[in-house]
Amino acid sequence: MAHSTPLSDSPAQPSSFHRRPVPLAKAYRLLNHGPTVLVSAAHGGQRNIMAAAWAMPLDFDPPKVAVVLDKSTWTRVLLEGAGSFALQVPTRAQLDLTDALGNSSGREIVERDGHDKFAAYGLQTFAGVATEAPLLEGCAAWLECRLLPEPPIQQRYDLFLGEVIAAQADARVFADGRWNFTGHDELRTLHHVAGGHFIVDGEAVDARPLAPVRR
């Protein structure tokens, strides 16, 4: 007896068969803003690092980025004071650490324990080439940024803009302007969904030229 392909698995099945409404409160989860990043800043002898799920590139030349930082975060205070910050792209090997950095308060740790988040989690850092922001070892990429002050949108939308003034990447997974994680699964980037749930970056694929349909 021949086995036919189940209807739900048919590649020719119209998308209407699978479409379902999504509650608007969850709609933000449908858009990929890029990999989760770790935001670090230093000012006045203090430093901090936090995870941020909403970050994105804005321009090519000069390169610019945007990142959302809640008003309650200490990193935001340091960033505004310093006028600079760094974005680092954490890896699958740093999954638990990334979640911890996103769910702990550097200010509270200092007030309670007398040392910062870097000491609390035993973080190894290195100096950047263009800012005072500490850069975390073990990430896949690092972008040092000069803050582009936009007080109205910072206050109203918690949105911060930066011009990238220095960038580095792990050449094992980023070379010639492309990501390729083949053979380096622990260096794959993280994409946060919600509540400690992440999606790990998959294989790299290249599109082929597609000719228009002739009518």
Tab-separated table of C-alpha atoms in Angstrom:
chain	number	residue	atom	x	y	z
A	1	MET	CA	0.000	0.000	0.000
A	2	ALA	CA	1.431	3.355	-0.977
A	3	HIS	CA	1.901	5.973	1.712
A	4	SER	CA	0.924	9.496	0.775
A	5	THR	CA	2.494	12.582	2.301
A	6	PRO	CA	0.394	13.919	5.189
A	7	LEU	CA	-1.528	17.023	4.224
A	8	SER	CA	0.091	19.128	6.936
A	9	ASP	CA	3.587	18.234	5.689
A	10	SER	CA	2.979	18.980	2.033
A	11	PRO	CA	5.316	21.701	0.732
A	12	ALA	CA	2.556	22.806	-1.648
A	13	GLN	CA	0.088	23.359	1.170
A	14	PRO	CA	-1.086	27.009	1.172
A	15	SER	CA	-0.004	29.019	4.202
A	16	SER	CA	-3.643	29.720	5.039
A	17	PHE	CA	-3.876	26.114	6.236
A	18	HIS	CA	-1.371	26.874	9.009
A	19	ARG	CA	-2.024	30.522	9.801
A	20	ARG	CA	-3.284	31.297	13.284
A	21	PRO	CA	-3.780	34.640	15.044
A	22	VAL	CA	-1.143	35.687	17.574
A	23	PRO	CA	-2.074	37.731	20.659
A	24	LEU	CA	-0.739	41.249	20.216
A	25	ALA	CA	1.077	41.012	23.542
A	26	LYS	CA	3.213	38.269	21.978
A	27	ALA	CA	3.580	39.812	18.520
A	28	TYR	CA	7.041	41.212	19.271
A	29	ARG	CA	8.347	37.665	19.474
A	30	LEU	CA	7.689	37.179	15.769
A	31	LEU	CA	10.425	39.603	14.729
A	32	ASN	CA	14.094	38.766	14.976
A	33	HIS	CA	15.982	41.856	16.062
A	34	GLY	CA	19.270	40.044	15.629
A	35	PRO	CA	21.302	38.146	18.185
A	36	THR	CA	21.040	38.837	21.876
A	37	VAL	CA	23.803	41.228	22.882
A	38	LEU	CA	25.622	42.067	26.080
A	39	VAL	CA	25.879	45.803	26.707
A	40	SER	CA	28.769	47.097	28.797
A	41	ALA	CA	29.747	50.574	29.914
A	42	ALA	CA	32.127	52.194	32.389
A	43	HIS	CA	32.055	55.624	34.006
A	44	GLY	CA	33.387	57.267	37.145
A	45	GLY	CA	35.333	54.195	38.222
A	46	GLN	CA	32.298	51.917	37.941
A	47	ARG	CA	31.365	49.396	35.281
A	48	ASN	CA	28.496	47.085	34.429
A	49	ILE	CA	27.270	44.616	31.835
A	50	MET	CA	23.755	43.461	30.969
A	51	ALA	CA	21.945	41.406	28.340
A	52	ALA	CA	19.697	43.098	25.789
A	53	ALA	CA	17.460	41.271	23.331
A	54	TRP	CA	16.453	44.309	21.287
A	55	ALA	CA	19.419	45.601	19.287
A	56	MET	CA	19.798	46.207	15.587
A	57	PRO	CA	21.994	47.837	12.941
A	58	LEU	CA	20.802	51.169	11.533
A	59	ASP	CA	23.285	52.275	8.895
A	60	PHE	CA	26.339	51.233	6.899
A	61	ASP	CA	28.612	54.270	6.631
A	62	PRO	CA	29.251	55.320	9.247
A	63	PRO	CA	27.921	52.169	10.903
A	64	LYS	CA	25.243	52.823	13.496
A	65	VAL	CA	23.335	50.618	15.918
A	66	ALA	CA	20.307	50.921	18.181
A	67	VAL	CA	19.658	49.200	21.494
A	68	VAL	CA	16.786	49.385	23.973
A	69	LEU	CA	17.797	49.935	27.611
A	70	ASP	CA	15.179	50.154	30.334
A	71	LYS	CA	15.234	53.176	32.628
A	72	SER	CA	15.891	50.934	35.628
A	73	THR	CA	19.211	49.598	34.326
A	74	TRP	CA	22.510	50.741	35.791
A	75	THR	CA	24.284	50.172	32.496
A	76	ARG	CA	22.095	52.913	31.044
A	77	VAL	CA	23.275	55.364	33.719
A	78	LEU	CA	26.926	54.530	33.048
A	79	LEU	CA	26.436	54.679	29.293
A	80	GLU	CA	24.897	58.141	29.467
A	81	GLY	CA	27.674	59.333	31.747
A	82	ALA	CA	30.463	57.942	29.586
A	83	GLY	CA	28.999	58.823	26.212
A	84	SER	CA	30.121	55.431	24.946
A	85	PHE	CA	29.325	51.736	25.289
A	86	ALA	CA	30.095	48.333	23.835
A	87	LEU	CA	27.949	45.593	22.370
A	88	GLN	CA	29.238	42.051	22.459
A	89	VAL	CA	27.641	39.033	20.808
A	90	PRO	CA	27.555	36.100	23.248
A	91	THR	CA	27.731	32.463	22.189
A	92	ARG	CA	25.966	29.205	22.899
A	93	ALA	CA	28.723	28.365	25.378
A	94	GLN	CA	27.702	31.516	27.284
A	95	LEU	CA	23.981	30.704	27.364
A	96	ASP	CA	23.619	30.404	31.145
A	97	LEU	CA	25.832	33.430	31.714
A	98	THR	CA	23.846	35.533	29.255
A	99	ASP	CA	20.614	34.654	31.021
A	100	ALA	CA	22.164	35.452	34.399
A	101	LEU	CA	23.504	38.819	33.228
A	102	GLY	CA	20.062	39.689	31.944
A	103	ASN	CA	18.340	38.807	35.184
A	104	SER	CA	20.651	40.358	37.775
A	105	SER	CA	21.167	43.958	38.819
A	106	GLY	CA	24.717	45.275	38.889
A	107	ARG	CA	23.672	48.092	41.171
A	108	GLU	CA	22.135	45.673	43.677
A	109	ILE	CA	25.184	43.416	43.596
A	110	VAL	CA	27.495	46.334	44.375
A	111	GLU	CA	25.276	47.598	47.181
A	112	ARG	CA	24.853	44.141	48.685
A	113	ASP	CA	28.253	42.524	48.132
A	114	GLY	CA	30.632	45.419	47.610
A	115	HIS	CA	31.851	44.204	44.211
A	116	ASP	CA	30.527	44.485	40.671
A	117	LYS	CA	28.840	42.007	38.358
A	118	PHE	CA	32.158	41.129	36.713
A	119	ALA	CA	33.576	39.916	40.027
A	120	ALA	CA	30.310	38.246	41.019
A	121	TYR	CA	30.325	36.025	37.923
A	122	GLY	CA	34.096	35.730	37.510
A	123	LEU	CA	34.070	37.457	34.143
A	124	GLN	CA	37.277	37.819	32.172
A	125	THR	CA	37.534	41.051	30.179
A	126	PHE	CA	39.960	42.839	27.916
A	127	ALA	CA	40.420	46.495	27.009
A	128	GLY	CA	38.883	47.885	23.886
A	129	VAL	CA	40.663	50.071	21.376
A	130	ALA	CA	38.268	53.031	21.276
A	131	THR	CA	36.229	53.189	24.511
A	132	GLU	CA	36.587	52.534	28.236
A	133	ALA	CA	33.815	49.931	28.164
A	134	PRO	CA	35.067	46.501	29.316
A	135	LEU	CA	34.864	43.782	26.661
A	136	LEU	CA	33.919	40.241	27.668
A	137	GLU	CA	36.181	37.354	26.701
A	138	GLY	CA	34.676	34.411	24.810
A	139	CYS	CA	32.110	36.285	22.723
A	140	ALA	CA	31.795	35.993	18.950
A	141	ALA	CA	31.988	39.729	18.239
A	142	TRP	CA	32.547	43.086	19.908
A	143	LEU	CA	31.403	46.540	18.773
A	144	GLU	CA	32.599	49.676	20.536
A	145	CYS	CA	30.230	52.587	20.105
A	146	ARG	CA	30.068	56.310	20.596
A	147	LEU	CA	26.696	57.381	21.955
A	148	LEU	CA	24.678	59.545	19.572
A	149	PRO	CA	22.648	61.540	22.097
A	150	GLU	CA	18.947	61.726	21.314
A	151	PRO	CA	17.374	62.692	24.676
A	152	PRO	CA	13.731	62.698	23.493
A	153	ILE	CA	13.765	59.150	22.117
A	154	GLN	CA	15.978	57.920	24.951
A	155	GLN	CA	13.501	59.189	27.499
A	156	ARG	CA	10.326	58.305	25.665
A	157	TYR	CA	11.247	55.001	24.019
A	158	ASP	CA	14.348	53.846	25.967
A	159	LEU	CA	16.084	53.691	22.576
A	160	PHE	CA	19.805	54.465	22.366
A	161	LEU	CA	21.740	55.089	19.167
A	162	GLY	CA	25.448	54.570	18.726
A	163	GLU	CA	28.060	54.975	16.032
A	164	VAL	CA	30.350	51.960	15.809
A	165	ILE	CA	33.910	53.248	16.081
A	166	ALA	CA	35.716	49.906	16.495
A	167	ALA	CA	34.731	46.301	15.853
A	168	GLN	CA	36.307	42.881	16.309
A	169	ALA	CA	35.113	39.323	15.687
A	170	ASP	CA	36.247	35.756	16.232
A	171	ALA	CA	37.732	34.817	12.869
A	172	ARG	CA	36.732	31.176	13.339
A	173	VAL	CA	33.090	32.116	12.738
A	174	PHE	CA	33.182	35.530	11.039
A	175	ALA	CA	35.427	36.152	8.049
A	176	ASP	CA	35.149	38.063	4.774
A	177	GLY	CA	32.041	39.778	6.088
A	178	ARG	CA	30.106	36.542	6.705
A	179	TRP	CA	29.121	34.314	9.590
A	180	ASN	CA	29.878	30.602	9.247
A	181	PHE	CA	29.581	28.445	12.356
A	182	THR	CA	30.387	25.100	10.721
A	183	GLY	CA	32.485	23.069	13.136
A	184	HIS	CA	32.053	25.615	15.928
A	185	ASP	CA	28.640	24.928	17.447
A	186	GLU	CA	29.580	26.404	20.829
A	187	LEU	CA	30.232	29.746	19.133
A	188	ARG	CA	26.775	30.003	17.570
A	189	THR	CA	24.896	33.169	18.466
A	190	LEU	CA	21.843	33.364	20.718
A	191	HIS	CA	18.415	34.777	19.903
A	192	HIS	CA	16.208	35.422	22.911
A	193	VAL	CA	12.490	34.695	22.722
A	194	ALA	CA	11.288	35.173	26.306
A	195	GLY	CA	11.628	33.806	29.811
A	196	GLY	CA	15.080	32.279	29.435
A	197	HIS	CA	14.181	30.582	26.138
A	198	PHE	CA	16.654	31.117	23.309
A	199	ILE	CA	17.009	29.987	19.725
A	200	VAL	CA	20.537	29.167	18.549
A	201	ASP	CA	21.706	30.357	15.137
A	202	GLY	CA	21.595	27.584	12.540
A	203	GLU	CA	23.412	26.821	9.312
A	204	ALA	CA	24.503	29.496	6.882
A	205	VAL	CA	22.868	29.380	3.447
A	206	ASP	CA	23.313	31.441	0.290
A	207	ALA	CA	20.438	32.476	-1.963
A	208	ARG	CA	20.505	31.642	-5.677
A	209	PRO	CA	19.430	34.084	-8.392
A	210	LEU	CA	15.699	33.825	-8.972
A	211	ALA	CA	14.309	34.766	-12.359
A	212	PRO	CA	10.968	36.570	-12.451
A	213	VAL	CA	7.942	34.585	-13.568
A	214	ARG	CA	7.169	35.263	-17.223
A	215	ARG	CA	3.506	35.891	-17.952
